[in-house]
Each structure stands twice: as structure tokens, then as C-alpha cells.
Amino acid sequence: MRRVLAALTLIISVLVAPVPADAGQTSLRAADPSVLRVGGTYVGVQSTGAGIAVRQASSPDGLASAAGRTVWTDTGNLGEVWAPEVHFDGGRYYIYFTAGRGSAHRMYVISSATAASGYGGATRLVLPDDKWAIDGTMFVFNGQRWFVWSGWAGDTNVEQNLYIARMSSPTATTGARYVISQPREGWERVVGNPYINEGPEAIRDPNGQLHIVYSANGSWSEQYCLGELRLRAGGDPAYVWDWYKSNGCLFGSNRATMMAGWDPTVTVNGPGHNTFVLLNGDIATSPPAGPRFPLMYHAVPKGTPYAWANRYWYTGTFCWWGNTTYSRANVPGATTDTGFSLKFFE
């Protein structure tokens, strides 16, 4: 009995361990953090409005005070530069980002052998169907490289869906695009015009299953939150009905939209567009079950008017949460799927 009690005490202490003292709001007023670790160095990228800056530090918290070095400038007047995502693949750094105006937003990529210098001109990433696209990110799963992004089905701003396509290299997609999520659940349609699924971020759970965490509800509202898709065991990432969606927000500031068993945030409003701070940005290095691991996201401090200009980068933590059932109705395949979910901590 003593051994059982000791084991339970250890498990509880891991699950309710206090957030590290250095976690929380950084001094960096910005959105859409993207951070990875290469060796002992954390590399973060951000939009400067008309370009992209890279920061390097020995910890996620240190990125805010590190000097930002501009690695690319929009000399070609492409337009608004949004949500750069940094990846490390084959010994090179790749930064994917959106640029454009109105319906012309498209994905671009730059690359270098070093994190904070040496990037060449931007190459347009040609996506299947060539429609409005933002928030693109790359990952490798079961030996196949994939690209996932938020986009429109057609040429008008009706809703933002999540799409996925195979990649033949870090700078080229191949084949068709496949929709894997649409904002059709009540909890992700609180604020719309359009309704959105955006900011996808891939991670692999301790059972080897693929997850994509994404942001739902309008980014201009404190209803912004993180939900997720979990690919069923053995599922095809390109087949929409192999994905199971969380039954509510997993990280948000409004109790009414939270998944049962998940609590709203205490110090921030509208947390969204996270980054998992993985080694080399590789989902093969996703953490095991048990302790909590670094997370960065953007949000607005409670008590501050919710506006894009008031978003800050935040550090936090996350852990895997097992035996979680997601349910669905009126679709092909099984109506429930049980596996790992995620808990997020401010």
C-alpha cells in the first residue's frame, strides 16, 4: 500500500507541479511565435511587418530580450508579412511565411545554413489549387514530409480551413491538397465572419500518433483558443475522416467553450498560435508522457483591451493527457476515438 501511495503521490506531483517562475508574459509585444531548439540554442522568428527577424537565446524566456536580427526584407513589395515558421531540415534552416494583400496572400520560403544570416530571396511555395493561404508549417511523419496550412476553398473569404499536402522537398509540394478540418463545431463558431481554423502546429504523442493543434474563433476576439486534431492509429493524414477533433477548446479563456475537464486561463485572454519548442523542430523529438515541457504562444493580458496590437509572446508548458475520448456524429467511421490529448499551462 505504501508503494501504491508513493506512486500516486509522484504522479499527482507531476500533474500539478507549479508553473516555473520564469514562465508567463515576455516583454515581446508580437504574435505567432515560432521557436525551436538546436543544441543548447533556442531560435525564434517573428514578422517585423515588412520583413522577418530571428532571435537566439539560451532559453525560451531569453528570446524577448535577445536582439532581433532582420534576415529578410520585403523589397519586392509582396505585402503583409505574417506568421513566419522556422524549421531545421537536412542541416538548413527554412522559414515559411505568408505575404500578400487581401485575396493575394500566398506562402513563401527562405533558407540558410545558419539561423540568423545568409538567407536568400523568397521563393513562392506553390500549393495545390493556388488559393489564399496563411500559417503554413512543415513536418515529417512516418518518413513522409507534409505541409499543413490555413486557407480558403475558393477565391472568397467564406471560412478558413486546414489543408494538408505531401512535400517532395522542403520547398516543393506534390499532389493534391486535402482538407482536414473546417470550423463547423459550435465551440469554434462563437466569433466568425469568417469562421476560422488557423495556426496549425504538428506534434507526435507517446504512442506515435500525429496531432495538429490549431487556433479557432476570430484572432481579433478573446474567444480565440487552441483546439486539436488527433489522427487515429494507423490513419492517413490526407483522409479527413481519420482525424478526430477535440470536443472544445483545450487552451482558452472562456469556460463555455472549453472541453469538459479543461479549465480556462487565469492571467491571459485569447491564447492562440502556439509553438512546441521541439529539438530541431522535429516532431520525432516530441516529448514523452509525464513531465511538462516548454511551450510558447501569444495572448493578451487580462485587464487589457483585446486587440492585435496588445498581443505578447508568452512562455508556458504542456503535457500529454491520456485516455481522452473525442466523439463525433454523422460522419463515416467510428464515432469515438480514445488516446492522448494535451493539457496547456500558463
JSON list of N, CA and C in Angstrom, two decimals, residues 234-299:
[
{"chain": "A", "resi": 234, "resn": "GLY", "atom": "N", "xyz": [-2.76, 4.44, -37.13]},
{"chain": "A", "resi": 234, "resn": "GLY", "atom": "CA", "xyz": [-2.69, 3.87, -38.47]},
{"chain": "A", "resi": 234, "resn": "GLY", "atom": "C", "xyz": [-3.42, 4.66, -39.53]},
{"chain": "A", "resi": 235, "resn": "GLY", "atom": "N", "xyz": [-3.89, 5.87, -39.18]},
{"chain": "A", "resi": 235, "resn": "GLY", "atom": "CA", "xyz": [-4.68, 6.66, -40.11]},
{"chain": "A", "resi": 235, "resn": "GLY", "atom": "C", "xyz": [-3.84, 7.34, -41.18]},
{"chain": "A", "resi": 236, "resn": "ASP", "atom": "N", "xyz": [-4.54, 7.82, -42.20]},
{"chain": "A", "resi": 236, "resn": "ASP", "atom": "CA", "xyz": [-3.92, 8.52, -43.33]},
{"chain": "A", "resi": 236, "resn": "ASP", "atom": "C", "xyz": [-4.07, 10.02, -43.10]},
{"chain": "A", "resi": 237, "resn": "PRO", "atom": "N", "xyz": [-2.98, 10.78, -42.98]},
{"chain": "A", "resi": 237, "resn": "PRO", "atom": "CA", "xyz": [-3.09, 12.22, -42.75]},
{"chain": "A", "resi": 237, "resn": "PRO", "atom": "C", "xyz": [-3.88, 12.97, -43.82]},
{"chain": "A", "resi": 238, "resn": "ALA", "atom": "N", "xyz": [-3.99, 12.39, -45.01]},
{"chain": "A", "resi": 238, "resn": "ALA", "atom": "CA", "xyz": [-4.68, 13.06, -46.10]},
{"chain": "A", "resi": 238, "resn": "ALA", "atom": "C", "xyz": [-6.17, 12.72, -46.16]},
{"chain": "A", "resi": 239, "resn": "TYR", "atom": "N", "xyz": [-6.66, 11.89, -45.23]},
{"chain": "A", "resi": 239, "resn": "TYR", "atom": "CA", "xyz": [-8.07, 11.48, -45.24]},
{"chain": "A", "resi": 239, "resn": "TYR", "atom": "C", "xyz": [-8.77, 12.12, -44.06]},
{"chain": "A", "resi": 240, "resn": "VAL", "atom": "N", "xyz": [-9.69, 13.03, -44.34]},
{"chain": "A", "resi": 240, "resn": "VAL", "atom": "CA", "xyz": [-10.29, 13.86, -43.31]},
{"chain": "A", "resi": 240, "resn": "VAL", "atom": "C", "xyz": [-10.97, 13.05, -42.21]},
{"chain": "A", "resi": 241, "resn": "TRP", "atom": "N", "xyz": [-11.56, 11.90, -42.55]},
{"chain": "A", "resi": 241, "resn": "TRP", "atom": "CA", "xyz": [-12.31, 11.15, -41.54]},
{"chain": "A", "resi": 241, "resn": "TRP", "atom": "C", "xyz": [-11.43, 10.26, -40.68]},
{"chain": "A", "resi": 242, "resn": "ASP", "atom": "N", "xyz": [-10.12, 10.28, -40.93]},
{"chain": "A", "resi": 242, "resn": "ASP", "atom": "CA", "xyz": [-9.19, 9.63, -40.00]},
{"chain": "A", "resi": 242, "resn": "ASP", "atom": "C", "xyz": [-8.76, 10.58, -38.88]},
{"chain": "A", "resi": 243, "resn": "TRP", "atom": "N", "xyz": [-9.22, 11.84, -38.94]},
{"chain": "A", "resi": 243, "resn": "TRP", "atom": "CA", "xyz": [-8.91, 12.82, -37.91]},
{"chain": "A", "resi": 243, "resn": "TRP", "atom": "C", "xyz": [-10.08, 12.97, -36.95]},
{"chain": "A", "resi": 244, "resn": "TYR", "atom": "N", "xyz": [-9.78, 13.04, -35.67]},
{"chain": "A", "resi": 244, "resn": "TYR", "atom": "CA", "xyz": [-10.79, 13.27, -34.63]},
{"chain": "A", "resi": 244, "resn": "TYR", "atom": "C", "xyz": [-10.49, 14.61, -33.96]},
{"chain": "A", "resi": 245, "resn": "LYS", "atom": "N", "xyz": [-11.52, 15.43, -33.83]},
{"chain": "A", "resi": 245, "resn": "LYS", "atom": "CA", "xyz": [-11.36, 16.78, -33.29]},
{"chain": "A", "resi": 245, "resn": "LYS", "atom": "C", "xyz": [-11.72, 16.82, -31.81]},
{"chain": "A", "resi": 246, "resn": "SER", "atom": "N", "xyz": [-10.96, 17.62, -31.05]},
{"chain": "A", "resi": 246, "resn": "SER", "atom": "CA", "xyz": [-11.29, 17.80, -29.64]},
{"chain": "A", "resi": 246, "resn": "SER", "atom": "C", "xyz": [-12.71, 18.37, -29.52]},
{"chain": "A", "resi": 247, "resn": "ASN", "atom": "N", "xyz": [-13.39, 18.02, -28.45]},
{"chain": "A", "resi": 247, "resn": "ASN", "atom": "CA", "xyz": [-14.77, 18.46, -28.26]},
{"chain": "A", "resi": 247, "resn": "ASN", "atom": "C", "xyz": [-14.82, 19.76, -27.46]},
{"chain": "A", "resi": 248, "resn": "GLY", "atom": "N", "xyz": [-14.02, 20.72, -27.88]},
{"chain": "A", "resi": 248, "resn": "GLY", "atom": "CA", "xyz": [-13.95, 22.01, -27.23]},
{"chain": "A", "resi": 248, "resn": "GLY", "atom": "C", "xyz": [-12.53, 22.53, -27.23]},
{"chain": "A", "resi": 249, "resn": "CYS", "atom": "N", "xyz": [-12.37, 23.76, -26.76]},
{"chain": "A", "resi": 249, "resn": "CYS", "atom": "CA", "xyz": [-11.04, 24.35, -26.64]},
{"chain": "A", "resi": 249, "resn": "CYS", "atom": "C", "xyz": [-10.23, 23.59, -25.59]},
{"chain": "A", "resi": 250, "resn": "LEU", "atom": "N", "xyz": [-8.95, 23.39, -25.87]},
{"chain": "A", "resi": 250, "resn": "LEU", "atom": "CA", "xyz": [-8.03, 22.81, -24.89]},
{"chain": "A", "resi": 250, "resn": "LEU", "atom": "C", "xyz": [-7.23, 23.90, -24.17]},
{"chain": "A", "resi": 251, "resn": "PHE", "atom": "N", "xyz": [-7.18, 25.09, -24.75]},
{"chain": "A", "resi": 251, "resn": "PHE", "atom": "CA", "xyz": [-6.46, 26.21, -24.13]},
{"chain": "A", "resi": 251, "resn": "PHE", "atom": "C", "xyz": [-7.20, 27.47, -24.56]},
{"chain": "A", "resi": 252, "resn": "GLY", "atom": "N", "xyz": [-7.94, 28.06, -23.64]},
{"chain": "A", "resi": 252, "resn": "GLY", "atom": "CA", "xyz": [-8.74, 29.23, -23.95]},
{"chain": "A", "resi": 252, "resn": "GLY", "atom": "C", "xyz": [-9.13, 29.95, -22.68]},
{"chain": "A", "resi": 253, "resn": "SER", "atom": "N", "xyz": [-9.78, 31.09, -22.83]},
{"chain": "A", "resi": 253, "resn": "SER", "atom": "CA", "xyz": [-10.09, 31.92, -21.67]},
{"chain": "A", "resi": 253, "resn": "SER", "atom": "C", "xyz": [-11.58, 31.99, -21.35]},
{"chain": "A", "resi": 254, "resn": "ASN", "atom": "N", "xyz": [-12.40, 31.17, -22.01]},
{"chain": "A", "resi": 254, "resn": "ASN", "atom": "CA", "xyz": [-13.84, 31.20, -21.79]},
{"chain": "A", "resi": 254, "resn": "ASN", "atom": "C", "xyz": [-14.35, 29.80, -21.46]},
{"chain": "A", "resi": 255, "resn": "ARG", "atom": "N", "xyz": [-14.86, 29.65, -20.24]},
{"chain": "A", "resi": 255, "resn": "ARG", "atom": "CA", "xyz": [-15.26, 28.33, -19.78]},
{"chain": "A", "resi": 255, "resn": "ARG", "atom": "C", "xyz": [-16.31, 27.68, -20.68]},
{"chain": "A", "resi": 256, "resn": "ALA", "atom": "N", "xyz": [-17.19, 28.48, -21.26]},
{"chain": "A", "resi": 256, "resn": "ALA", "atom": "CA", "xyz": [-18.28, 27.93, -22.05]},
{"chain": "A", "resi": 256, "resn": "ALA", "atom": "C", "xyz": [-17.80, 27.15, -23.26]},
{"chain": "A", "resi": 257, "resn": "THR", "atom": "N", "xyz": [-16.62, 27.45, -23.77]},
{"chain": "A", "resi": 257, "resn": "THR", "atom": "CA", "xyz": [-16.13, 26.76, -24.96]},
{"chain": "A", "resi": 257, "resn": "THR", "atom": "C", "xyz": [-15.06, 25.72, -24.65]},
{"chain": "A", "resi": 258, "resn": "MET", "atom": "N", "xyz": [-14.70, 25.56, -23.37]},
{"chain": "A", "resi": 258, "resn": "MET", "atom": "CA", "xyz": [-13.66, 24.60, -23.03]},
{"chain": "A", "resi": 258, "resn": "MET", "atom": "C", "xyz": [-14.20, 23.17, -23.09]},
{"chain": "A", "resi": 259, "resn": "MET", "atom": "N", "xyz": [-13.33, 22.24, -23.49]},
{"chain": "A", "resi": 259, "resn": "MET", "atom": "CA", "xyz": [-13.68, 20.84, -23.45]},
{"chain": "A", "resi": 259, "resn": "MET", "atom": "C", "xyz": [-13.89, 20.42, -21.99]},
{"chain": "A", "resi": 260, "resn": "ALA", "atom": "N", "xyz": [-14.83, 19.53, -21.74]},
{"chain": "A", "resi": 260, "resn": "ALA", "atom": "CA", "xyz": [-15.11, 19.07, -20.39]},
{"chain": "A", "resi": 260, "resn": "ALA", "atom": "C", "xyz": [-13.84, 18.53, -19.75]},
{"chain": "A", "resi": 261, "resn": "GLY", "atom": "N", "xyz": [-13.52, 19.01, -18.54]},
{"chain": "A", "resi": 261, "resn": "GLY", "atom": "CA", "xyz": [-12.31, 18.59, -17.84]},
{"chain": "A", "resi": 261, "resn": "GLY", "atom": "C", "xyz": [-11.14, 19.53, -18.05]},
{"chain": "A", "resi": 262, "resn": "TRP", "atom": "N", "xyz": [-11.28, 20.53, -18.92]},
{"chain": "A", "resi": 262, "resn": "TRP", "atom": "CA", "xyz": [-10.24, 21.53, -19.18]},
{"chain": "A", "resi": 262, "resn": "TRP", "atom": "C", "xyz": [-10.72, 22.87, -18.63]},
{"chain": "A", "resi": 263, "resn": "ASP", "atom": "N", "xyz": [-9.82, 23.60, -17.96]},
{"chain": "A", "resi": 263, "resn": "ASP", "atom": "CA", "xyz": [-10.18, 24.86, -17.33]},
{"chain": "A", "resi": 263, "resn": "ASP", "atom": "C", "xyz": [-9.69, 26.05, -18.13]},
{"chain": "A", "resi": 264, "resn": "PRO", "atom": "N", "xyz": [-10.40, 27.18, -18.05]},
{"chain": "A", "resi": 264, "resn": "PRO", "atom": "CA", "xyz": [-9.96, 28.39, -18.77]},
{"chain": "A", "resi": 264, "resn": "PRO", "atom": "C", "xyz": [-8.74, 29.02, -18.13]},
{"chain": "A", "resi": 265, "resn": "THR", "atom": "N", "xyz": [-8.09, 29.87, -18.88]},
{"chain": "A", "resi": 265, "resn": "THR", "atom": "CA", "xyz": [-6.89, 30.57, -18.40]},
{"chain": "A", "resi": 265, "resn": "THR", "atom": "C", "xyz": [-7.24, 31.54, -17.28]},
{"chain": "A", "resi": 266, "resn": "VAL", "atom": "N", "xyz": [-6.21, 31.88, -16.50]},
{"chain": "A", "resi": 266, "resn": "VAL", "atom": "CA", "xyz": [-6.38, 32.76, -15.34]},
{"chain": "A", "resi": 266, "resn": "VAL", "atom": "C", "xyz": [-5.82, 34.15, -15.60]},
{"chain": "A", "resi": 267, "resn": "THR", "atom": "N", "xyz": [-4.68, 34.22, -16.30]},
{"chain": "A", "resi": 267, "resn": "THR", "atom": "CA", "xyz": [-3.98, 35.51, -16.45]},
{"chain": "A", "resi": 267, "resn": "THR", "atom": "C", "xyz": [-4.01, 36.08, -17.85]},
{"chain": "A", "resi": 268, "resn": "VAL", "atom": "N", "xyz": [-4.45, 35.32, -18.84]},
{"chain": "A", "resi": 268, "resn": "VAL", "atom": "CA", "xyz": [-4.45, 35.82, -20.22]},
{"chain": "A", "resi": 268, "resn": "VAL", "atom": "C", "xyz": [-5.80, 35.61, -20.87]},
{"chain": "A", "resi": 269, "resn": "ASN", "atom": "N", "xyz": [-6.06, 36.37, -21.92]},
{"chain": "A", "resi": 269, "resn": "ASN", "atom": "CA", "xyz": [-7.24, 36.19, -22.76]},
{"chain": "A", "resi": 269, "resn": "ASN", "atom": "C", "xyz": [-6.82, 35.79, -24.16]},
{"chain": "A", "resi": 270, "resn": "GLY", "atom": "N", "xyz": [-7.63, 34.92, -24.74]},
{"chain": "A", "resi": 270, "resn": "GLY", "atom": "CA", "xyz": [-7.46, 34.55, -26.13]},
{"chain": "A", "resi": 270, "resn": "GLY", "atom": "C", "xyz": [-6.12, 33.95, -26.51]},
{"chain": "A", "resi": 271, "resn": "PRO", "atom": "N", "xyz": [-5.61, 32.94, -25.77]},
{"chain": "A", "resi": 271, "resn": "PRO", "atom": "CA", "xyz": [-4.34, 32.34, -26.18]},
{"chain": "A", "resi": 271, "resn": "PRO", "atom": "C", "xyz": [-4.47, 31.64, -27.53]},
{"chain": "A", "resi": 272, "resn": "GLY", "atom": "N", "xyz": [-3.45, 31.77, -28.36]},
{"chain": "A", "resi": 272, "resn": "GLY", "atom": "CA", "xyz": [-3.51, 31.15, -29.67]},
{"chain": "A", "resi": 272, "resn": "GLY", "atom": "C", "xyz": [-2.15, 31.02, -30.31]},
{"chain": "A", "resi": 273, "resn": "HIS", "atom": "N", "xyz": [-2.13, 30.42, -31.48]},
{"chain": "A", "resi": 273, "resn": "HIS", "atom": "CA", "xyz": [-0.97, 30.17, -32.33]},
{"chain": "A", "resi": 273, "resn": "HIS", "atom": "C", "xyz": [0.27, 29.82, -31.50]},
{"chain": "A", "resi": 274, "resn": "ASN", "atom": "N", "xyz": [0.33, 28.58, -31.09]},
{"chain": "A", "resi": 274, "resn": "ASN", "atom": "CA", "xyz": [1.41, 28.11, -30.21]},
{"chain": "A", "resi": 274, "resn": "ASN", "atom": "C", "xyz": [2.60, 27.57, -30.99]},
{"chain": "A", "resi": 275, "resn": "THR", "atom": "N", "xyz": [3.67, 27.32, -30.30]},
{"chain": "A", "resi": 275, "resn": "THR", "atom": "CA", "xyz": [4.83, 26.58, -30.83]},
{"chain": "A", "resi": 275, "resn": "THR", "atom": "C", "xyz": [5.31, 25.65, -29.73]},
{"chain": "A", "resi": 276, "resn": "PHE", "atom": "N", "xyz": [5.67, 24.42, -30.09]},
{"chain": "A", "resi": 276, "resn": "PHE", "atom": "CA", "xyz": [6.01, 23.40, -29.10]},
{"chain": "A", "resi": 276, "resn": "PHE", "atom": "C", "xyz": [7.49, 23.39, -28.70]},
{"chain": "A", "resi": 277, "resn": "VAL", "atom": "N", "xyz": [8.31, 24.20, -29.31]},
{"chain": "A", "resi": 277, "resn": "VAL", "atom": "CA", "xyz": [9.72, 24.34, -28.94]},
{"chain": "A", "resi": 277, "resn": "VAL", "atom": "C", "xyz": [10.42, 22.97, -28.93]},
{"chain": "A", "resi": 278, "resn": "LEU", "atom": "N", "xyz": [10.36, 22.27, -30.04]},
{"chain": "A", "resi": 278, "resn": "LEU", "atom": "CA", "xyz": [10.95, 20.94, -30.14]},
{"chain": "A", "resi": 278, "resn": "LEU", "atom": "C", "xyz": [12.41, 21.00, -30.58]},
{"chain": "A", "resi": 279, "resn": "LEU", "atom": "N", "xyz": [13.17, 19.97, -30.25]},
{"chain": "A", "resi": 279, "resn": "LEU", "atom": "CA", "xyz": [14.55, 19.84, -30.70]},
{"chain": "A", "resi": 279, "resn": "LEU", "atom": "C", "xyz": [14.57, 19.75, -32.22]},
{"chain": "A", "resi": 280, "resn": "ASN", "atom": "N", "xyz": [15.28, 20.68, -32.85]},
{"chain": "A", "resi": 280, "resn": "ASN", "atom": "CA", "xyz": [15.35, 20.77, -34.31]},
{"chain": "A", "resi": 280, "resn": "ASN", "atom": "C", "xyz": [13.99, 20.99, -34.96]},
{"chain": "A", "resi": 281, "resn": "GLY", "atom": "N", "xyz": [12.97, 21.29, -34.14]},
{"chain": "A", "resi": 281, "resn": "GLY", "atom": "CA", "xyz": [11.65, 21.46, -34.70]},
{"chain": "A", "resi": 281, "resn": "GLY", "atom": "C", "xyz": [11.05, 20.19, -35.25]},
{"chain": "A", "resi": 282, "resn": "ASP", "atom": "N", "xyz": [11.62, 19.05, -34.88]},
{"chain": "A", "resi": 282, "resn": "ASP", "atom": "CA", "xyz": [11.27, 17.75, -35.45]},
{"chain": "A", "resi": 282, "resn": "ASP", "atom": "C", "xyz": [10.26, 17.05, -34.56]},
{"chain": "A", "resi": 283, "resn": "ILE", "atom": "N", "xyz": [9.10, 16.67, -35.10]},
{"chain": "A", "resi": 283, "resn": "ILE", "atom": "CA", "xyz": [8.09, 16.02, -34.25]},
{"chain": "A", "resi": 283, "resn": "ILE", "atom": "C", "xyz": [8.55, 14.63, -33.80]},
{"chain": "A", "resi": 284, "resn": "ALA", "atom": "N", "xyz": [9.59, 14.09, -34.41]},
{"chain": "A", "resi": 284, "resn": "ALA", "atom": "CA", "xyz": [10.15, 12.83, -33.91]},
{"chain": "A", "resi": 284, "resn": "ALA", "atom": "C", "xyz": [10.78, 13.01, -32.53]},
{"chain": "A", "resi": 285, "resn": "THR", "atom": "N", "xyz": [11.06, 14.26, -32.16]},
{"chain": "A", "resi": 285, "resn": "THR", "atom": "CA", "xyz": [11.62, 14.55, -30.84]},
{"chain": "A", "resi": 285, "resn": "THR", "atom": "C", "xyz": [10.53, 14.99, -29.86]},
{"chain": "A", "resi": 286, "resn": "SER", "atom": "N", "xyz": [9.26, 14.80, -30.22]},
{"chain": "A", "resi": 286, "resn": "SER", "atom": "CA", "xyz": [8.17, 15.17, -29.32]},
{"chain": "A", "resi": 286, "resn": "SER", "atom": "C", "xyz": [8.35, 14.50, -27.97]},
{"chain": "A", "resi": 287, "resn": "PRO", "atom": "N", "xyz": [7.98, 15.18, -26.89]},
{"chain": "A", "resi": 287, "resn": "PRO", "atom": "CA", "xyz": [8.26, 14.66, -25.55]},
{"chain": "A", "resi": 287, "resn": "PRO", "atom": "C", "xyz": [7.41, 13.47, -25.16]},
{"chain": "A", "resi": 288, "resn": "PRO", "atom": "N", "xyz": [7.89, 12.72, -24.17]},
{"chain": "A", "resi": 288, "resn": "PRO", "atom": "CA", "xyz": [7.15, 11.55, -23.68]},
{"chain": "A", "resi": 288, "resn": "PRO", "atom": "C", "xyz": [6.04, 11.97, -22.73]},
{"chain": "A", "resi": 289, "resn": "ALA", "atom": "N", "xyz": [5.28, 10.98, -22.27]},
{"chain": "A", "resi": 289, "resn": "ALA", "atom": "CA", "xyz": [4.27, 11.23, -21.25]},
{"chain": "A", "resi": 289, "resn": "ALA", "atom": "C", "xyz": [4.97, 11.52, -19.92]},
{"chain": "A", "resi": 290, "resn": "GLY", "atom": "N", "xyz": [4.31, 12.26, -19.06]},
{"chain": "A", "resi": 290, "resn": "GLY", "atom": "CA", "xyz": [4.84, 12.50, -17.73]},
{"chain": "A", "resi": 290, "resn": "GLY", "atom": "C", "xyz": [5.04, 13.96, -17.43]},
{"chain": "A", "resi": 291, "resn": "PRO", "atom": "N", "xyz": [6.26, 14.45, -17.46]},
{"chain": "A", "resi": 291, "resn": "PRO", "atom": "CA", "xyz": [6.52, 15.83, -17.06]},
{"chain": "A", "resi": 291, "resn": "PRO", "atom": "C", "xyz": [6.01, 16.85, -18.07]},
{"chain": "A", "resi": 292, "resn": "ARG", "atom": "N", "xyz": [6.16, 18.12, -17.71]},
{"chain": "A", "resi": 292, "resn": "ARG", "atom": "CA", "xyz": [5.74, 19.21, -18.57]},
{"chain": "A", "resi": 292, "resn": "ARG", "atom": "C", "xyz": [6.92, 19.76, -19.36]},
{"chain": "A", "resi": 293, "resn": "PHE", "atom": "N", "xyz": [6.61, 20.29, -20.55]},
{"chain": "A", "resi": 293, "resn": "PHE", "atom": "CA", "xyz": [7.64, 20.71, -21.49]},
{"chain": "A", "resi": 293, "resn": "PHE", "atom": "C", "xyz": [7.36, 22.13, -21.98]},
{"chain": "A", "resi": 294, "resn": "PRO", "atom": "N", "xyz": [8.39, 22.82, -22.53]},
{"chain": "A", "resi": 294, "resn": "PRO", "atom": "CA", "xyz": [8.22, 24.23, -22.91]},
{"chain": "A", "resi": 294, "resn": "PRO", "atom": "C", "xyz": [7.19, 24.43, -24.02]},
{"chain": "A", "resi": 295, "resn": "LEU", "atom": "N", "xyz": [6.52, 25.55, -23.93]},
{"chain": "A", "resi": 295, "resn": "LEU", "atom": "CA", "xyz": [5.51, 25.96, -24.89]},
{"chain": "A", "resi": 295, "resn": "LEU", "atom": "C", "xyz": [5.59, 27.47, -25.02]},
{"chain": "A", "resi": 296, "resn": "MET", "atom": "N", "xyz": [5.36, 27.99, -26.20]},
{"chain": "A", "resi": 296, "resn": "MET", "atom": "CA", "xyz": [5.18, 29.42, -26.37]},
{"chain": "A", "resi": 296, "resn": "MET", "atom": "C", "xyz": [3.90, 29.67, -27.16]},
{"chain": "A", "resi": 297, "resn": "TYR", "atom": "N", "xyz": [3.25, 30.79, -26.87]},
{"chain": "A", "resi": 297, "resn": "TYR", "atom": "CA", "xyz": [2.00, 31.12, -27.53]},
{"chain": "A", "resi": 297, "resn": "TYR", "atom": "C", "xyz": [1.83, 32.64, -27.44]},
{"chain": "A", "resi": 298, "resn": "HIS", "atom": "N", "xyz": [0.87, 33.18, -28.16]},
{"chain": "A", "resi": 298, "resn": "HIS", "atom": "CA", "xyz": [0.58, 34.61, -27.97]},
{"chain": "A", "resi": 298, "resn": "HIS", "atom": "C", "xyz": [-0.78, 34.75, -27.31]},
{"chain": "A", "resi": 299, "resn": "ALA", "atom": "N", "xyz": [-0.93, 35.85, -26.57]},
{"chain": "A", "resi": 299, "resn": "ALA", "atom": "CA", "xyz": [-2.17, 36.14, -25.87]},
{"chain": "A", "resi": 299, "resn": "ALA", "atom": "C", "xyz": [-2.16, 37.60, -25.46]}
]
